[in-house]
Amino acid sequence: MTQNVSVDDDMARDLLEEMLRIDIFEEETKERFGEGEIPGFVHLSGGHEGSHVGMGAAMRDDDWLAVGGARLIGQYIAKGVPLPDIMAELYGRVGGSNKGHGGQMHVSDIDRKLYGHAATIGSGQNPAVGLGLAEEMKGTDNVAVTTIGDGGTSRGSFHTALVFAAYWDLPVVFVIENNQWAISTPSESLSPDSLSDYGIPHNMPTESIDGSDVEEVYRAVSEAIERARNGEGPSVIESRVVRLVPHFEGDKETYRDEEEYEQLKEEKDPIGNYRERLLENDVVTEAEIEDMITNIESEVEEAVEFARESPEPEPEAAYDHVYRTPLYGQGE
Amino acid sequence: MTREITYVEAIAEAIDEELERDDDVILFGEDVEEFGGNFGETEGLYKKHGRDRVRNTPLSEIGIAGMALGAAVGGIRPVAELQFADFAATAGDEVFNQIPKQPYVSGGQIEAPLTIFAPSGAGIGAGAQHSQSVHSWLGNVPGWVVVTATTPYDAKGLFKSAIRDDNPVFFLPHKMLSETKGEVPDEEYTLPLGEAAVEEDGEDVTVVATQLMFHRAKEAAAEVDADVEIVNPRTFAPLDTETIAESVRKTGRLVVVDETVERYGTQGHIANEIVENDFFSLDAPPKTIGVKDIPIPLSPPLEQEALPSADRIADGIESLF
């Protein structure tokens, strides 16, 4: 059945392009990691692209994003961090967004109001509440959007953040990307019917949506942001997605049912589905999509070149940024 | 001109003046509004500055510390109270993993000019989970500036600097000192962070001591037949090793007394700094004295057994001669 397109053509093309950008960037990341060029470990976003991009499109540049969950890189891209800054950070190089101090889990870009990620899953939501408080104190109508995975909702810190946001009606949008797996623990074993139900006792508006549909995410997050901007307080959205990739590169996924997995790949691939939808509605042509892909591939190639050419940090840089010195009054 | 006020009055004055001076400063914590804090440290602030600037929070240190981090990154200067220093542990992830590390992992992009303050220390029979001194826990995590206060003068001047500093600062008043009185200037002042103060001059032995232990070290100094110099570190992290070393170069002897547990406490670190870098200025091995390796018990005689007494400090000093 053909689904209609609910946004204008330009925006629809942008949404598709941004999802393709995440996909192509991450495919390259996987390759570079496999070749040993990227240190540490890498979690990819496959299946989450619609959720990331719909959310990013719903935000203004001045809204904060506090990234959570384990699918991170796509969210950085959706917040508008330039690809070379991200890639160089994955490489741990000086040209990276965080000068190599952060890596995959800690890309931040304060000028673009990307707070970054709390690598201990579920600890980013209280800082997001603080970001919402700061905007309110400063009299802006900016909001803080914060993401978390299904696994992270089991942390007390997540529930505390709901309590605090509700206590002062702060402009915070909690997005739970439920991809059904906390590594190997299925989210269906958690009690709520929808994980957005965790907002109910706090009298927050809650909604559970198909997060593999980029337009649906854009609509729901836009509505929640609008409420927050208008002083109507926090919301909780469950964005139901499918993790179409391993938890991290190297995870053999022995815990998944292969047949069901194959079927989900068919049904819930946000990029493939949206591509079909735009083609069927004559929003784009195959040739236009091919052009997009070619352009993105060269952007990604440039990002890799930038990362490779960016120097390794000097060892002494390890001592930078521990403290801002002099401390107050020191040496006076 | 000076006047005499109590240690908690000094704290309340520091917050009051900073709320007045800078619109970006806000105070929040459990029971900081009408209740005025457990020890009276926030009394009157809510009435004067209103609910936007002085806010009660729900009961969760995770929320208080985590929200402080976000608010600081968002451009305001939160002053957040935990009712007891022990409760830093209930916000362990925020206190150990998030606040001190986010500025670092961001490559210096994130600025987190927040202050958490929490009454620490034993002596009021509050038991094992309301009596700990936690500056060795915090000092072990690079990224925190860890400050303690010994006198009302310290409390006011250091707290004001903590609020103005661009780093995350953990400020630890001592609950036993709440009602102690001391001279504080009438006019506005601040004290430098990261610098130790030589509180008492002496020629024969250096005693490093702060908070309640400083007062006990003074009693001990009066008991012993030696000219004691007392150095108050004020900031435990980063530590002003130079002022301590300079004192030891003069006296040749070092006693470190601190209200952290002796096992892996601050005493060993401070002594080690001198042994490694100034060994030949020592005329005797350094002596370290701290809380016995037990949780703080409730019953007063048991509690005092755990803490360094003036006698233990005096014995420690005499053992070096």
Coordinates of C-alpha atoms in Angstrom, one line a residue, chain A residues 47-48 51 150 175-180 187-188 192-196 207-213 216-217 237-243 268 270:
Chain A
G47 CA 17.5 0.9 11.7
H48 CA 17.6 4.1 13.8
S51 CA 14.3 8.2 14.4
D150 CA 15.1 0.9 26.1
V175 CA 12.8 10.4 23.4
I176 CA 13.2 6.6 24.1
E177 CA 14.6 4.8 21.1
N178 CA 13.2 1.4 21.9
N179 CA 15.1 -1.0 19.5
Q180 CA 13.9 -4.0 21.5
S187 CA 12.7 -4.9 26.0
E188 CA 9.5 -7.0 25.8
P192 CA 5.1 -1.3 30.5
D193 CA 3.2 -1.8 27.3
S194 CA 5.0 1.1 25.9
L195 CA 8.1 2.6 27.4
S196 CA 6.6 6.0 27.1
E207 CA 3.2 8.8 22.8
S208 CA 4.5 5.6 21.3
I209 CA 5.3 5.8 17.6
D210 CA 6.8 3.9 14.8
G211 CA 10.3 5.3 14.9
S212 CA 11.3 3.7 11.6
D213 CA 9.0 6.2 9.9
E216 CA 6.1 10.1 12.1
V217 CA 9.1 10.9 14.3
I237 CA 8.0 9.7 23.3
E238 CA 8.7 6.0 22.7
S239 CA 10.2 5.7 19.2
R240 CA 9.9 2.1 18.3
V241 CA 12.7 1.0 16.0
V242 CA 14.5 -2.1 15.0
R243 CA 18.2 -2.6 15.5
K268 CA 11.4 -1.8 9.2
P270 CA 13.7 3.3 7.5

